[in-house]
Each structure stands twice: as structure tokens, then as C-alpha cells.
C-alpha positions as protocol buffer text, in pm:
chain_id: "A"
residue {
  index: 1
  type: UNK
  ca { x: 265 y: -181 z: -4305 }
}
residue {
  index: 2
  type: UNK
  ca { x: 597 y: 7 z: -4316 }
}
residue {
  index: 3
  type: UNK
  ca { x: 423 y: 326 z: -4205 }
}
residue {
  index: 4
  type: UNK
  ca { x: 278 y: 147 z: -3901 }
}
residue {
  index: 5
  type: UNK
  ca { x: 619 y: 15 z: -3793 }
}
residue {
  index: 6
  type: UNK
  ca { x: 788 y: 351 z: -3847 }
}
residue {
  index: 7
  type: UNK
  ca { x: 504 y: 528 z: -3664 }
}
residue {
  index: 8
  type: UNK
  ca { x: 527 y: 288 z: -3372 }
}
residue {
  index: 9
  type: UNK
  ca { x: 901 y: 346 z: -3342 }
}
residue {
  index: 10
  type: UNK
  ca { x: 869 y: 724 z: -3363 }
}
residue {
  index: 11
  type: UNK
  ca { x: 582 y: 725 z: -3112 }
}
residue {
  index: 12
  type: UNK
  ca { x: 791 y: 519 z: -2873 }
}
residue {
  index: 13
  type: UNK
  ca { x: 1085 y: 757 z: -2915 }
}
residue {
  index: 14
  type: UNK
  ca { x: 860 y: 1061 z: -2863 }
}
residue {
  index: 15
  type: UNK
  ca { x: 711 y: 914 z: -2546 }
}
residue {
  index: 16
  type: UNK
  ca { x: 1061 y: 840 z: -2413 }
}
residue {
  index: 17
  type: UNK
  ca { x: 1136 y: 1211 z: -2462 }
}
residue {
  index: 18
  type: UNK
  ca { x: 816 y: 1293 z: -2274 }
}
residue {
  index: 19
  type: UNK
  ca { x: 914 y: 1062 z: -1990 }
}
residue {
  index: 20
  type: UNK
  ca { x: 1256 y: 1220 z: -1959 }
}
residue {
  index: 21
  type: UNK
  ca { x: 1115 y: 1574 z: -1963 }
}
residue {
  index: 22
  type: UNK
  ca { x: 843 y: 1495 z: -1707 }
}
residue {
  index: 23
  type: UNK
  ca { x: 1093 y: 1319 z: -1481 }
}
residue {
  index: 24
  type: UNK
  ca { x: 1335 y: 1611 z: -1505 }
}
residue {
  index: 25
  type: UNK
  ca { x: 1064 y: 1868 z: -1429 }
}
residue {
  index: 26
  type: UNK
  ca { x: 914 y: 1677 z: -1138 }
}
residue {
  index: 27
  type: UNK
  ca { x: 1258 y: 1599 z: -988 }
}
residue {
  index: 28
  type: UNK
  ca { x: 1369 y: 1963 z: -1008 }
}
residue {
  index: 29
  type: UNK
  ca { x: 1049 y: 2085 z: -840 }
}
residue {
  index: 30
  type: UNK
  ca { x: 1082 y: 1805 z: -582 }
}
residue {
  index: 31
  type: UNK
  ca { x: 1439 y: 1912 z: -502 }
}
residue {
  index: 32
  type: UNK
  ca { x: 1327 y: 2274 z: -466 }
}
residue {
  index: 33
  type: UNK
  ca { x: 1049 y: 2162 z: -233 }
}
residue {
  index: 34
  type: UNK
  ca { x: 1294 y: 1959 z: -23 }
}
residue {
  index: 35
  type: UNK
  ca { x: 1508 y: 2271 z: 18 }
}
residue {
  index: 36
  type: UNK
  ca { x: 1195 y: 2474 z: 105 }
}
residue {
  index: 37
  type: UNK
  ca { x: 1256 y: 2708 z: -189 }
}
residue {
  index: 38
  type: UNK
  ca { x: 903 y: 2632 z: -312 }
}
residue {
  index: 39
  type: UNK
  ca { x: 603 y: 2478 z: -144 }
}
residue {
  index: 40
  type: UNK
  ca { x: 546 y: 2733 z: 132 }
}
residue {
  index: 41
  type: UNK
  ca { x: 514 y: 3067 z: -48 }
}
residue {
  index: 42
  type: UNK
  ca { x: 226 y: 3117 z: -289 }
}
residue {
  index: 43
  type: UNK
  ca { x: 410 y: 3331 z: -545 }
}
residue {
  index: 44
  type: UNK
  ca { x: 708 y: 3094 z: -553 }
}
residue {
  index: 45
  type: UNK
  ca { x: 470 y: 2805 z: -613 }
}
residue {
  index: 46
  type: UNK
  ca { x: 324 y: 2995 z: -906 }
}
residue {
  index: 47
  type: UNK
  ca { x: 669 y: 3059 z: -1054 }
}
residue {
  index: 48
  type: UNK
  ca { x: 766 y: 2692 z: -1006 }
}
residue {
  index: 49
  type: UNK
  ca { x: 445 y: 2579 z: -1177 }
}
residue {
  index: 50
  type: UNK
  ca { x: 513 y: 2810 z: -1471 }
}
residue {
  index: 51
  type: UNK
  ca { x: 870 y: 2675 z: -1494 }
}
residue {
  index: 52
  type: UNK
  ca { x: 734 y: 2320 z: -1503 }
}
residue {
  index: 53
  type: UNK
  ca { x: 480 y: 2413 z: -1773 }
}
residue {
  index: 54
  type: UNK
  ca { x: 753 y: 2574 z: -1987 }
}
residue {
  index: 55
  type: UNK
  ca { x: 975 y: 2267 z: -1944 }
}
residue {
  index: 56
  type: UNK
  ca { x: 690 y: 2041 z: -2053 }
}
residue {
  index: 57
  type: UNK
  ca { x: 615 y: 2268 z: -2351 }
}
residue {
  index: 58
  type: UNK
  ca { x: 977 y: 2238 z: -2466 }
}
residue {
  index: 59
  type: UNK
  ca { x: 937 y: 1861 z: -2443 }
}
residue {
  index: 60
  type: UNK
  ca { x: 624 y: 1872 z: -2659 }
}
residue {
  index: 61
  type: UNK
  ca { x: 803 y: 2087 z: -2919 }
}
residue {
  index: 62
  type: UNK
  ca { x: 1092 y: 1838 z: -2921 }
}
residue {
  index: 63
  type: UNK
  ca { x: 848 y: 1555 z: -2987 }
}
residue {
  index: 64
  type: UNK
  ca { x: 691 y: 1747 z: -3275 }
}
residue {
  index: 65
  type: UNK
  ca { x: 1041 y: 1797 z: -3417 }
}
residue {
  index: 66
  type: UNK
  ca { x: 1108 y: 1421 z: -3395 }
}
residue {
  index: 67
  type: UNK
  ca { x: 790 y: 1351 z: -3590 }
}
residue {
  index: 68
  type: UNK
  ca { x: 877 y: 1622 z: -3845 }
}
residue {
  index: 69
  type: UNK
  ca { x: 1217 y: 1461 z: -3893 }
}
residue {
  index: 70
  type: UNK
  ca { x: 1047 y: 1126 z: -3955 }
}
residue {
  index: 71
  type: UNK
  ca { x: 818 y: 1287 z: -4214 }
}
residue {
  index: 72
  type: UNK
  ca { x: 1119 y: 1434 z: -4394 }
}
residue {
  index: 73
  type: UNK
  ca { x: 1306 y: 1101 z: -4379 }
}
residue {
  index: 74
  type: UNK
  ca { x: 1003 y: 939 z: -4542 }
}
residue {
  index: 75
  type: UNK
  ca { x: 1031 y: 1193 z: -4824 }
}
residue {
  index: 76
  type: UNK
  ca { x: 698 y: 1361 z: -4751 }
}
residue {
  index: 77
  type: UNK
  ca { x: 824 y: 1719 z: -4720 }
}
residue {
  index: 78
  type: UNK
  ca { x: 1110 y: 1917 z: -4867 }
}
residue {
  index: 79
  type: UNK
  ca { x: 1154 y: 2172 z: -4586 }
}
residue {
  index: 80
  type: UNK
  ca { x: 1164 y: 2123 z: -4212 }
}
residue {
  index: 81
  type: UNK
  ca { x: 930 y: 2419 z: -4153 }
}
residue {
  index: 82
  type: UNK
  ca { x: 645 y: 2261 z: -4350 }
}
residue {
  index: 83
  type: UNK
  ca { x: 712 y: 1920 z: -4191 }
}
residue {
  index: 84
  type: UNK
  ca { x: 711 y: 2077 z: -3842 }
}
residue {
  index: 85
  type: UNK
  ca { x: 386 y: 2262 z: -3915 }
}
residue {
  index: 86
  type: UNK
  ca { x: 222 y: 1939 z: -4033 }
}
residue {
  index: 87
  type: UNK
  ca { x: 360 y: 1761 z: -3728 }
}
residue {
  index: 88
  type: UNK
  ca { x: 222 y: 2027 z: -3492 }
}
residue {
  index: 89
  type: UNK
  ca { x: -121 y: 2002 z: -3655 }
}
residue {
  index: 90
  type: UNK
  ca { x: -121 y: 1624 z: -3608 }
}
residue {
  index: 91
  type: UNK
  ca { x: 35 y: 1622 z: -3260 }
}
residue {
  index: 92
  type: UNK
  ca { x: -218 y: 1868 z: -3120 }
}
residue {
  index: 93
  type: UNK
  ca { x: -502 y: 1687 z: -3301 }
}
residue {
  index: 94
  type: UNK
  ca { x: -611 y: 2004 z: -3483 }
}
residue {
  index: 95
  type: UNK
  ca { x: -636 y: 1819 z: -3813 }
}
residue {
  index: 96
  type: UNK
  ca { x: -660 y: 2117 z: -4050 }
}
residue {
  index: 97
  type: UNK
  ca { x: -615 y: 1896 z: -4355 }
}
residue {
  index: 98
  type: UNK
  ca { x: -444 y: 2171 z: -4556 }
}
residue {
  index: 99
  type: UNK
  ca { x: -137 y: 1948 z: -4601 }
}
residue {
  index: 100
  type: UNK
  ca { x: -182 y: 1577 z: -4666 }
}
residue {
  index: 101
  type: UNK
  ca { x: 87 y: 1310 z: -4686 }
}
residue {
  index: 102
  type: UNK
  ca { x: 93 y: 1042 z: -4955 }
}
residue {
  index: 103
  type: UNK
  ca { x: -126 y: 735 z: -4915 }
}
residue {
  index: 104
  type: UNK
  ca { x: 172 y: 522 z: -4816 }
}
residue {
  index: 105
  type: UNK
  ca { x: 250 y: 739 z: -4512 }
}
residue {
  index: 106
  type: UNK
  ca { x: -90 y: 879 z: -4406 }
}
residue {
  index: 107
  type: UNK
  ca { x: -114 y: 647 z: -4106 }
}
residue {
  index: 108
  type: UNK
  ca { x: 165 y: 845 z: -3939 }
}
residue {
  index: 109
  type: UNK
  ca { x: -84 y: 1128 z: -3879 }
}
residue {
  index: 110
  type: UNK
  ca { x: -320 y: 934 z: -3650 }
}
residue {
  index: 111
  type: UNK
  ca { x: -25 y: 770 z: -3477 }
}
residue {
  index: 112
  type: UNK
  ca { x: 124 y: 1111 z: -3401 }
}
residue {
  index: 113
  type: UNK
  ca { x: -215 y: 1234 z: -3279 }
}
residue {
  index: 114
  type: UNK
  ca { x: -238 y: 939 z: -3039 }
}
residue {
  index: 115
  type: UNK
  ca { x: 118 y: 1002 z: -2920 }
}
residue {
  index: 116
  type: UNK
  ca { x: 43 y: 1372 z: -2865 }
}
residue {
  index: 117
  type: UNK
  ca { x: -275 y: 1296 z: -2675 }
}
residue {
  index: 118
  type: UNK
  ca { x: -89 y: 1059 z: -2443 }
}
residue {
  index: 119
  type: UNK
  ca { x: 188 y: 1314 z: -2392 }
}
residue {
  index: 120
  type: UNK
  ca { x: -53 y: 1597 z: -2310 }
}
residue {
  index: 121
  type: UNK
  ca { x: -230 y: 1371 z: -2060 }
}
residue {
  index: 122
  type: UNK
  ca { x: 103 y: 1282 z: -1902 }
}
residue {
  index: 123
  type: UNK
  ca { x: 194 y: 1651 z: -1875 }
}
residue {
  index: 124
  type: UNK
  ca { x: -141 y: 1732 z: -1715 }
}
residue {
  index: 125
  type: UNK
  ca { x: -89 y: 1457 z: -1458 }
}
residue {
  index: 126
  type: UNK
  ca { x: 258 y: 1593 z: -1374 }
}
residue {
  index: 127
  type: UNK
  ca { x: 129 y: 1949 z: -1332 }
}
residue {
  index: 128
  type: UNK
  ca { x: -158 y: 1838 z: -1109 }
}
residue {
  index: 129
  type: UNK
  ca { x: 72 y: 1616 z: -900 }
}
residue {
  index: 130
  type: UNK
  ca { x: 318 y: 1899 z: -838 }
}
residue {
  index: 131
  type: UNK
  ca { x: 40 y: 2147 z: -769 }
}
residue {
  index: 132
  type: UNK
  ca { x: -117 y: 1917 z: -507 }
}
residue {
  index: 133
  type: UNK
  ca { x: 222 y: 1861 z: -341 }
}
residue {
  index: 134
  type: UNK
  ca { x: 286 y: 2235 z: -319 }
}
residue {
  index: 135
  type: UNK
  ca { x: -62 y: 2304 z: -179 }
}
residue {
  index: 136
  type: UNK
  ca { x: -7 y: 2034 z: 86 }
}
residue {
  index: 137
  type: UNK
  ca { x: 331 y: 2176 z: 184 }
}
residue {
  index: 138
  type: UNK
  ca { x: 191 y: 2527 z: 207 }
}
residue {
  index: 139
  type: UNK
  ca { x: -103 y: 2409 z: 416 }
}
residue {
  index: 140
  type: UNK
  ca { x: 125 y: 2212 z: 652 }
}
residue {
  index: 141
  type: UNK
  ca { x: 355 y: 2512 z: 692 }
}
residue {
  index: 142
  type: UNK
  ca { x: 56 y: 2732 z: 778 }
}
residue {
  index: 143
  type: UNK
  ca { x: -66 y: 2477 z: 1031 }
}
residue {
  index: 144
  type: UNK
  ca { x: 279 y: 2456 z: 1194 }
}
residue {
  index: 145
  type: UNK
  ca { x: 292 y: 2833 z: 1227 }
}
residue {
  index: 146
  type: UNK
  ca { x: -45 y: 2852 z: 1399 }
}
residue {
  index: 147
  type: UNK
  ca { x: 14 y: 2552 z: 1624 }
}
residue {
  index: 148
  type: UNK
  ca { x: 373 y: 2625 z: 1724 }
}
residue {
  index: 149
  type: UNK
  ca { x: 418 y: 2679 z: 2099 }
}
residue {
  index: 150
  type: UNK
  ca { x: 485 y: 3039 z: 2191 }
}
residue {
  index: 151
  type: UNK
  ca { x: 774 y: 3142 z: 2411 }
}
residue {
  index: 152
  type: UNK
  ca { x: 693 y: 3329 z: 2731 }
}
residue {
  index: 153
  type: UNK
  ca { x: 673 y: 3699 z: 2667 }
}
residue {
  index: 154
  type: UNK
  ca { x: 547 y: 3659 z: 2308 }
}
residue {
  index: 155
  type: UNK
  ca { x: 204 y: 3795 z: 2226 }
}
residue {
  index: 156
  type: UNK
  ca { x: -54 y: 3522 z: 2265 }
}
residue {
  index: 157
  type: UNK
  ca { x: 172 y: 3297 z: 2476 }
}
residue {
  index: 158
  type: UNK
  ca { x: -113 y: 3208 z: 2712 }
}
residue {
  index: 159
  type: UNK
  ca { x: -354 y: 2975 z: 2534 }
}
residue {
  index: 160
  type: UNK
  ca { x: -488 y: 3071 z: 2194 }
}
residue {
  index: 161
  type: UNK
  ca { x: -524 y: 3440 z: 2271 }
}
residue {
  index: 162
  type: UNK
  ca { x: -367 y: 3653 z: 2003 }
}
residue {
  index: 163
  type: UNK
  ca { x: -324 y: 3372 z: 1749 }
}
residue {
  index: 164
  type: UNK
  ca { x: -444 y: 3440 z: 1400 }
}
residue {
  index: 165
  type: UNK
  ca { x: -564 y: 3181 z: 1156 }
}
residue {
  index: 166
  type: UNK
  ca { x: -330 y: 3133 z: 861 }
}
residue {
  index: 167
  type: UNK
  ca { x: -429 y: 3302 z: 536 }
}
residue {
  index: 168
  type: UNK
  ca { x: -608 y: 3058 z: 310 }
}
residue {
  index: 169
  type: UNK
  ca { x: -760 y: 3065 z: -34 }
}
residue {
  index: 170
  type: UNK
  ca { x: -1064 y: 2864 z: 81 }
}
residue {
  index: 171
  type: UNK
  ca { x: -1250 y: 2841 z: 409 }
}
residue {
  index: 172
  type: UNK
  ca { x: -1154 y: 2578 z: 668 }
}
residue {
  index: 173
  type: UNK
  ca { x: -1498 y: 2420 z: 644 }
}
residue {
  index: 174
  type: UNK
  ca { x: -1467 y: 2377 z: 267 }
}
residue {
  index: 175
  type: UNK
  ca { x: -1111 y: 2245 z: 300 }
}
residue {
  index: 176
  type: UNK
  ca { x: -1222 y: 1990 z: 562 }
}
residue {
  index: 177
  type: UNK
  ca { x: -1512 y: 1879 z: 343 }
}
residue {
  index: 178
  type: UNK
  ca { x: -1277 y: 1837 z: 44 }
}
residue {
  index: 179
  type: UNK
  ca { x: -1023 y: 1639 z: 243 }
}
residue {
  index: 180
  type: UNK
  ca { x: -1275 y: 1409 z: 411 }
}
residue {
  index: 181
  type: UNK
  ca { x: -1515 y: 1350 z: 122 }
}
residue {
  index: 182
  type: UNK
  ca { x: -1379 y: 1448 z: -219 }
}
residue {
  index: 183
  type: UNK
  ca { x: -1010 y: 1369 z: -167 }
}
residue {
  index: 184
  type: UNK
  ca { x: -985 y: 1073 z: 70 }
}
residue {
  index: 185
  type: UNK
  ca { x: -628 y: 998 z: -37 }
}
residue {
  index: 186
  type: UNK
  ca { x: -521 y: 1341 z: 93 }
}
residue {
  index: 187
  type: UNK
  ca { x: -631 y: 1277 z: 452 }
}
residue {
  index: 188
  type: UNK
  ca { x: -352 y: 1365 z: 691 }
}
residue {
  index: 189
  type: UNK
  ca { x: -205 y: 1079 z: 890 }
}
residue {
  index: 190
  type: UNK
  ca { x: -305 y: 1116 z: 1254 }
}
């Protein structure tokens, strides 16, 4: 029963770390989007996404370290390296089984696996949320550029003559089908 209580406390602490890291990453990307540093340019969006992924990875490593510290405090391992390896195996749900804790503390393994699974799901949700926001911003910026009124004397000032469609990764027909059928929550407000 002690292992369950300890595991619950460590899992709660690890998920608090995950929440702080996700919040930090999403807020930083949100601030960069508000300043138009990211969101409009494809390569900047890619760099921002990679920065978010690296931030989340650091958070996962920190959670593994918290679990490894708990394993050492329980007297299961003599060195932090072995405890961290065992923690990483549990957290990522690999389950090699090459290192096994004593019977009194074995329940920490499944608890860490559940904590890791929740954390990876949370990270995935954050990445997808940011990616969708950046794609929306980029699409809106492209639409503004093509629909902006032209000043007299500019090429294409009369009507639509000379206007080019914005570069896109998918066709307009496919994008419209996705927005109207597959992603109803992404419909633009008219």
C-alpha cells in the first residue's frame, strides 16, 4: 500500500511538471504568434514546432528524473544512472524487464507507465493545437494578401486581373472539403 501512495504522489508531481512545461511552451509560441514572428512563414512555423517539441522532451526527461529519484529514495537502486534507465524504460512503456524492483515497490513501474502515457498524450495535444493555430494564421495571412485592395497604378488594380493565388500545400478544393466536412470546428466565422 505504501508503494501505491508514493506512486500516486510522484505521478501527481510529474504531471504538474508536464503541465508547467506544456503551458510554458504553448504560451511562448502564442506570444510569438501575437507578434507575428511565427504563424505566417512556413519555415518559421517549422522552427517554432521543433522548439516546442524540444521543450516538451526536456519536460519528459525531467519527469523521468523525478521517478528515478523516487526509486533511489525507496532504496531500489544504488546509482542514479541505473535508476534513470529503469525510469525511462517504465515511463516510455518499453518494459524490457532487464531490471526489476523488489516486490514491495514493483507497483511503481505501472504507475510510472500510466503517468508517462498521459504525459505523452498531453504533449501530442499541445503540438497539434499549436500546429493548427499556425496553419490557420498562415492561411488567413495568405487570404488577406490575395484579397487586399490594390492601389491605383499597381499591377492588377482593376478587378482580379494579375492576382495570383497564394501558395498552398493542398488544393483549395481539398481545403474547403476539410473545413466544411472533416473539421467543422475550424469553419471561419462569416
